[in-house]
PDB file of C-alpha atoms in Angstrom:
ATOM      1  CA  UNK A  63      52.421 -27.764 194.090  1.00  0.00           C
ATOM      2  CA  UNK A  64      50.882 -30.756 192.308  1.00  0.00           C
ATOM      3  CA  UNK A  65      47.638 -31.854 190.682  1.00  0.00           C
ATOM      4  CA  UNK A  66      45.858 -33.952 193.318  1.00  0.00           C
ATOM      5  CA  UNK A  67      43.938 -36.453 191.197  1.00  0.00           C
ATOM      6  CA  UNK A  68      42.503 -37.240 187.795  1.00  0.00           C
ATOM      7  CA  UNK A  69      44.242 -37.556 184.448  1.00  0.00           C
ATOM      8  CA  UNK A  70      47.208 -35.386 185.567  1.00  0.00           C
ATOM      9  CA  UNK A  71      47.501 -36.776 189.090  1.00  0.00           C
ATOM     10  CA  UNK A  72      50.891 -35.959 190.622  1.00  0.00           C
ATOM     11  CA  UNK A  73      51.848 -33.521 187.839  1.00  0.00           C
ATOM     12  CA  UNK A  74      53.993 -30.730 189.268  1.00  0.00           C
ATOM     13  CA  UNK A  75      52.812 -27.180 188.529  1.00  0.00           C
ATOM     14  CA  UNK A  76      54.932 -24.034 188.393  1.00  0.00           C
ATOM     15  CA  UNK A  77      54.059 -21.085 190.630  1.00  0.00           C
ATOM     16  CA  UNK A  78      54.981 -17.431 190.718  1.00  0.00           C
ATOM     17  CA  UNK A  79      57.681 -16.369 193.138  1.00  0.00           C
ATOM     18  CA  UNK A  80      55.827 -13.254 194.178  1.00  0.00           C
ATOM     19  CA  UNK A  81      54.268 -11.813 197.294  1.00  0.00           C
ATOM     20  CA  UNK A  82      51.278 -10.730 195.182  1.00  0.00           C
ATOM     21  CA  UNK A  83      50.280 -14.302 194.371  1.00  0.00           C
ATOM     22  CA  UNK A  84      49.156 -16.605 197.146  1.00  0.00           C
ATOM     23  CA  UNK A  85      48.831 -20.219 195.953  1.00  0.00           C
ATOM     24  CA  UNK A  86      45.908 -22.186 197.348  1.00  0.00           C
ATOM     25  CA  UNK A  87      47.214 -24.709 199.855  1.00  0.00           C
ATOM     26  CA  UNK A  88      46.772 -28.410 199.122  1.00  0.00           C
ATOM     27  CA  UNK A  89      44.483 -28.716 202.152  1.00  0.00           C
ATOM     28  CA  UNK A  90      42.156 -25.975 200.847  1.00  0.00           C
ATOM     29  CA  UNK A  91      42.295 -27.316 197.286  1.00  0.00           C
ATOM     30  CA  UNK A  92      41.371 -30.809 198.495  1.00  0.00           C
ATOM     31  CA  UNK A  93      38.506 -29.323 200.498  1.00  0.00           C
ATOM     32  CA  UNK A  94      37.194 -27.401 197.480  1.00  0.00           C
ATOM     33  CA  UNK A  95      37.209 -30.463 195.269  1.00  0.00           C
ATOM     34  CA  UNK A  96      35.624 -32.567 197.980  1.00  0.00           C
ATOM     35  CA  UNK A  97      32.767 -30.031 198.040  1.00  0.00           C
ATOM     36  CA  UNK A  98      32.282 -29.873 194.246  1.00  0.00           C
ATOM     37  CA  UNK A  99      33.506 -33.322 193.141  1.00  0.00           C
ATOM     38  CA  UNK A 100      30.210 -34.437 191.586  1.00  0.00           C
ATOM     39  CA  UNK A 101      29.756 -31.155 189.708  1.00  0.00           C
ATOM     40  CA  UNK A 102      33.133 -31.157 187.942  1.00  0.00           C
ATOM     41  CA  UNK A 103      32.762 -33.776 185.158  1.00  0.00           C
ATOM     42  CA  UNK A 104      31.788 -32.164 181.811  1.00  0.00           C
ATOM     43  CA  UNK A 105      31.550 -28.706 183.431  1.00  0.00           C
ATOM     44  CA  UNK A 106      32.478 -25.326 182.012  1.00  0.00           C
ATOM     45  CA  UNK A 107      34.856 -23.652 184.480  1.00  0.00           C
ATOM     46  CA  UNK A 108      36.115 -20.111 185.094  1.00  0.00           C
ATOM     47  CA  UNK A 109      39.279 -19.597 187.157  1.00  0.00           C
ATOM     48  CA  UNK A 110      39.367 -15.881 188.077  1.00  0.00           C
ATOM     49  CA  UNK A 111      42.536 -14.370 189.547  1.00  0.00           C
ATOM     50  CA  UNK A 112      44.100 -17.605 188.261  1.00  0.00           C
ATOM     51  CA  UNK A 113      47.655 -17.183 189.610  1.00  0.00           C
ATOM     52  CA  UNK A 114      49.256 -20.487 188.554  1.00  0.00           C
ATOM     53  CA  UNK A 115      45.989 -21.889 187.205  1.00  0.00           C
ATOM     54  CA  UNK A 116      46.026 -24.765 189.677  1.00  0.00           C
ATOM     55  CA  UNK A 117      42.281 -24.705 190.440  1.00  0.00           C
ATOM     56  CA  UNK A 118      41.193 -24.761 186.805  1.00  0.00           C
ATOM     57  CA  UNK A 119      43.830 -27.369 185.945  1.00  0.00           C
ATOM     58  CA  UNK A 120      42.635 -29.550 188.835  1.00  0.00           C
ATOM     59  CA  UNK A 121      39.080 -29.261 187.461  1.00  0.00           C
ATOM     60  CA  UNK A 122      40.259 -30.219 183.950  1.00  0.00           C
ATOM     61  CA  UNK A 123      42.212 -33.152 185.396  1.00  0.00           C
ATOM     62  CA  UNK A 124      38.976 -34.316 187.048  1.00  0.00           C
ATOM     63  CA  UNK A 125      36.974 -34.174 183.822  1.00  0.00           C
ATOM     64  CA  UNK A 126      35.815 -30.579 183.302  1.00  0.00           C
ATOM     65  CA  UNK A 127      35.276 -29.980 179.587  1.00  0.00           C
ATOM     66  CA  UNK A 128      36.633 -26.421 179.382  1.00  0.00           C
ATOM     67  CA  UNK A 129      38.267 -23.759 181.556  1.00  0.00           C
ATOM     68  CA  UNK A 130      38.867 -20.054 181.061  1.00  0.00           C
ATOM     69  CA  UNK A 131      41.763 -18.717 183.151  1.00  0.00           C
ATOM     70  CA  UNK A 132      41.887 -14.972 183.825  1.00  0.00           C
ATOM     71  CA  UNK A 133      44.670 -13.006 185.520  1.00  0.00           C
ATOM     72  CA  UNK A 134      45.903  -9.436 185.054  1.00  0.00           C
ATOM     73  CA  UNK A 135      49.532 -10.218 185.931  1.00  0.00           C
ATOM     74  CA  UNK A 136      51.503 -10.999 182.727  1.00  0.00           C
ATOM     75  CA  UNK A 137      53.886 -13.265 184.667  1.00  0.00           C
ATOM     76  CA  UNK A 138      50.943 -15.251 186.065  1.00  0.00           C
ATOM     77  CA  UNK A 139      49.447 -15.564 182.572  1.00  0.00           C
ATOM     78  CA  UNK A 140      52.741 -16.973 181.287  1.00  0.00           C
ATOM     79  CA  UNK A 141      52.865 -19.497 184.174  1.00  0.00           C
ATOM     80  CA  UNK A 142      49.238 -20.548 183.564  1.00  0.00           C
ATOM     81  CA  UNK A 143      49.953 -21.082 179.855  1.00  0.00           C
ATOM     82  CA  UNK A 144      53.032 -23.146 180.724  1.00  0.00           C
ATOM     83  CA  UNK A 145      51.114 -25.265 183.267  1.00  0.00           C
ATOM     84  CA  UNK A 146      48.160 -25.785 180.917  1.00  0.00           C
ATOM     85  CA  UNK A 147      50.510 -26.862 178.128  1.00  0.00           C
ATOM     86  CA  UNK A 148      52.550 -29.208 180.334  1.00  0.00           C
ATOM     87  CA  UNK A 149      49.322 -30.904 181.472  1.00  0.00           C
ATOM     88  CA  UNK A 150      48.080 -31.282 177.914  1.00  0.00           C
ATOM     89  CA  UNK A 151      45.000 -29.076 178.352  1.00  0.00           C
ATOM     90  CA  UNK A 152      45.678 -26.491 175.639  1.00  0.00           C
ATOM     91  CA  UNK A 153      42.566 -27.400 173.607  1.00  0.00           C
ATOM     92  CA  UNK A 154      40.322 -27.323 176.692  1.00  0.00           C
ATOM     93  CA  UNK A 155      41.673 -23.984 177.930  1.00  0.00           C
ATOM     94  CA  UNK A 156      41.589 -20.305 177.210  1.00  0.00           C
ATOM     95  CA  UNK A 157      44.098 -18.125 179.083  1.00  0.00           C
ATOM     96  CA  UNK A 158      43.414 -14.391 179.201  1.00  0.00           C
ATOM     97  CA  UNK A 159      45.615 -11.587 180.491  1.00  0.00           C
ATOM     98  CA  UNK A 160      43.141  -9.014 181.743  1.00  0.00           C
ATOM     99  CA  UNK A 161      41.403  -7.698 184.844  1.00  0.00           C
ATOM    100  CA  UNK A 162      39.035 -10.355 186.183  1.00  0.00           C
ATOM    101  CA  UNK A 163      36.200  -7.919 186.921  1.00  0.00           C
ATOM    102  CA  UNK A 164      36.499  -6.402 183.443  1.00  0.00           C
ATOM    103  CA  UNK A 165      36.381  -9.904 181.968  1.00  0.00           C
ATOM    104  CA  UNK A 166      33.118 -10.619 183.815  1.00  0.00           C
ATOM    105  CA  UNK A 167      31.522  -7.600 182.119  1.00  0.00           C
ATOM    106  CA  UNK A 168      32.102  -9.118 178.655  1.00  0.00           C
ATOM    107  CA  UNK A 169      32.130 -12.864 179.400  1.00  0.00           C
ATOM    108  CA  UNK A 170      29.674 -15.191 177.734  1.00  0.00           C
ATOM    109  CA  UNK A 171      27.173 -17.045 179.870  1.00  0.00           C
ATOM    110  CA  UNK A 172      27.122 -20.814 180.266  1.00  0.00           C
ATOM    111  CA  UNK A 173      29.432 -21.373 183.240  1.00  0.00           C
ATOM    112  CA  UNK A 174      29.003 -24.227 185.715  1.00  0.00           C
ATOM    113  CA  UNK A 175      31.839 -23.617 188.212  1.00  0.00           C
ATOM    114  CA  UNK A 176      33.646 -20.394 189.091  1.00  0.00           C
ATOM    115  CA  UNK A 177      36.696 -20.093 191.315  1.00  0.00           C
ATOM    116  CA  UNK A 178      37.060 -16.602 192.804  1.00  0.00           C
ATOM    117  CA  UNK A 179      40.346 -16.080 194.670  1.00  0.00           C
ATOM    118  CA  UNK A 180      41.221 -12.369 194.496  1.00  0.00           C
ATOM    119  CA  UNK A 181      43.824 -10.442 196.467  1.00  0.00           C
ATOM    120  CA  UNK A 182      42.731 -10.280 200.108  1.00  0.00           C
ATOM    121  CA  UNK A 183      41.245  -7.211 201.810  1.00  0.00           C
ATOM    122  CA  UNK A 184      40.239  -5.321 198.667  1.00  0.00           C
ATOM    123  CA  UNK A 185      36.458  -5.936 198.581  1.00  0.00           C
ATOM    124  CA  UNK A 186      36.696  -7.755 195.268  1.00  0.00           C
ATOM    125  CA  UNK A 187      34.830 -10.974 196.144  1.00  0.00           C
ATOM    126  CA  UNK A 188      31.453  -9.232 196.426  1.00  0.00           C
ATOM    127  CA  UNK A 189      31.959  -7.337 193.154  1.00  0.00           C
ATOM    128  CA  UNK A 190      32.909 -10.565 191.360  1.00  0.00           C
ATOM    129  CA  UNK A 191      29.837 -12.380 192.694  1.00  0.00           C
ATOM    130  CA  UNK A 192      27.543  -9.581 191.513  1.00  0.00           C
ATOM    131  CA  UNK A 193      29.072  -9.645 188.023  1.00  0.00           C
ATOM    132  CA  UNK A 194      29.360 -13.415 187.570  1.00  0.00           C
ATOM    133  CA  UNK A 195      25.811 -14.340 188.583  1.00  0.00           C
ATOM    134  CA  UNK A 196      24.307 -13.577 185.170  1.00  0.00           C
ATOM    135  CA  UNK A 197      26.957 -15.743 183.444  1.00  0.00           C
ATOM    136  CA  UNK A 198      26.073 -18.913 185.362  1.00  0.00           C
ATOM    137  CA  UNK A 199      23.932 -21.889 184.383  1.00  0.00           C
ATOM    138  CA  UNK A 200      21.201 -23.308 186.553  1.00  0.00           C
ATOM    139  CA  UNK A 201      22.862 -25.484 189.216  1.00  0.00           C
ATOM    140  CA  UNK A 202      26.159 -23.560 188.963  1.00  0.00           C
ATOM    141  CA  UNK A 203      28.581 -23.160 191.863  1.00  0.00           C
ATOM    142  CA  UNK A 204      30.805 -20.230 192.842  1.00  0.00           C
ATOM    143  CA  UNK A 205      33.660 -21.038 195.227  1.00  0.00           C
ATOM    144  CA  UNK A 206      35.200 -17.973 196.867  1.00  0.00           C
ATOM    145  CA  UNK A 207      38.533 -18.226 198.653  1.00  0.00           C
ATOM    146  CA  UNK A 208      39.222 -15.307 200.983  1.00  0.00           C
ATOM    147  CA  UNK A 209      40.720 -14.254 204.303  1.00  0.00           C
ATOM    148  CA  UNK A 210      38.871 -15.787 207.272  1.00  0.00           C
ATOM    149  CA  UNK A 211      38.149 -12.318 208.691  1.00  0.00           C
ATOM    150  CA  UNK A 212      35.878 -11.538 205.736  1.00  0.00           C
ATOM    151  CA  UNK A 213      32.332 -12.561 206.565  1.00  0.00           C
ATOM    152  CA  UNK A 214      30.184 -12.486 203.446  1.00  0.00           C
ATOM    153  CA  UNK A 215      27.180 -13.400 205.571  1.00  0.00           C
ATOM    154  CA  UNK A 216      24.377 -15.473 204.109  1.00  0.00           C
ATOM    155  CA  UNK A 217      23.592 -12.911 201.442  1.00  0.00           C
ATOM    156  CA  UNK A 218      22.438 -13.922 197.953  1.00  0.00           C
ATOM    157  CA  UNK A 219      23.702 -12.377 194.720  1.00  0.00           C
ATOM    158  CA  UNK A 220      20.805 -12.547 192.297  1.00  0.00           C
ATOM    159  CA  UNK A 221      20.162 -16.260 191.708  1.00  0.00           C
ATOM    160  CA  UNK A 222      23.376 -17.187 193.563  1.00  0.00           C
ATOM    161  CA  UNK A 223      22.391 -18.331 197.018  1.00  0.00           C
ATOM    162  CA  UNK A 224      24.693 -18.764 199.992  1.00  0.00           C
ATOM    163  CA  UNK A 225      25.395 -22.465 200.517  1.00  0.00           C
ATOM    164  CA  UNK A 226      28.090 -22.858 203.175  1.00  0.00           C
ATOM    165  CA  UNK A 227      31.212 -21.329 204.704  1.00  0.00           C
ATOM    166  CA  UNK A 228      34.322 -23.289 205.667  1.00  0.00           C
ATOM    167  CA  UNK A 229      37.477 -22.178 207.564  1.00  0.00           C
ATOM    168  CA  UNK A 230      41.003 -23.527 207.105  1.00  0.00           C
ATOM    169  CA  UNK A 231      43.614 -21.660 209.159  1.00  0.00           C
ATOM    170  CA  UNK A 232      43.889 -18.107 207.780  1.00  0.00           C
ATOM    171  CA  UNK A 233      41.697 -18.972 204.786  1.00  0.00           C
ATOM    172  CA  UNK A 234      37.939 -19.249 204.411  1.00  0.00           C
ATOM    173  CA  UNK A 235      35.841 -20.668 201.601  1.00  0.00           C
ATOM    174  CA  UNK A 236      32.355 -19.403 200.943  1.00  0.00           C
ATOM    175  CA  UNK A 237      30.315 -21.436 198.492  1.00  0.00           C
ATOM    176  CA  UNK A 238      27.307 -20.163 196.542  1.00  0.00           C
ATOM    177  CA  UNK A 239      24.957 -22.171 194.339  1.00  0.00           C
ATOM    178  CA  UNK A 240      22.237 -21.444 191.831  1.00  0.00           C
ATOM    179  CA  UNK A 241      19.419 -23.841 192.646  1.00  0.00           C
ATOM    180  CA  UNK A 242      18.072 -26.186 189.992  1.00  0.00           C
ATOM    181  CA  UNK A 243      14.507 -25.386 188.980  1.00  0.00           C
ATOM    182  CA  UNK A 244      12.035 -27.966 190.114  1.00  0.00           C
ATOM    183  CA  UNK A 245      10.323 -29.893 187.348  1.00  0.00           C
ATOM    184  CA  UNK A 246       6.565 -30.356 187.632  1.00  0.00           C
TER     185      UNK A 246
END
């Protein structure tokens, strides 16, 4: 697994050798960053269920100003720290070993991009969307990676409005956005 583009383009990232962690495929990662490419520079990012940290690291490589990585698995946290350090993003990162939903209950607001990629078939995506909405800035984006069988519908979560759904093999992406307020 490598960083696709930006300041760390081509940098190899370590991953967990575990059945519990499912790394995002390069095809899906490229699709995500194609969708959000203009929103990444100078953004504040949250990578929930971080695994190896590849999504947050890709955002930092593309110019995000800060990323918080959250994962409850101590081995994943160690891998994220190693990857962040090897890419030179220690100052721009905060890596936390805790439950992602618990983190959302205490997180500060001010987020621009959130990656939500929880274990499949556990009903966690909806809970995360409900909790994260109040932490997001106007114009923020939430990108949810989940099994294609999960249909989140076109439901809104507070200010987070359904934007679009994409399918890639066994994986689906559902994107939500908080609209910018119109200026008179």
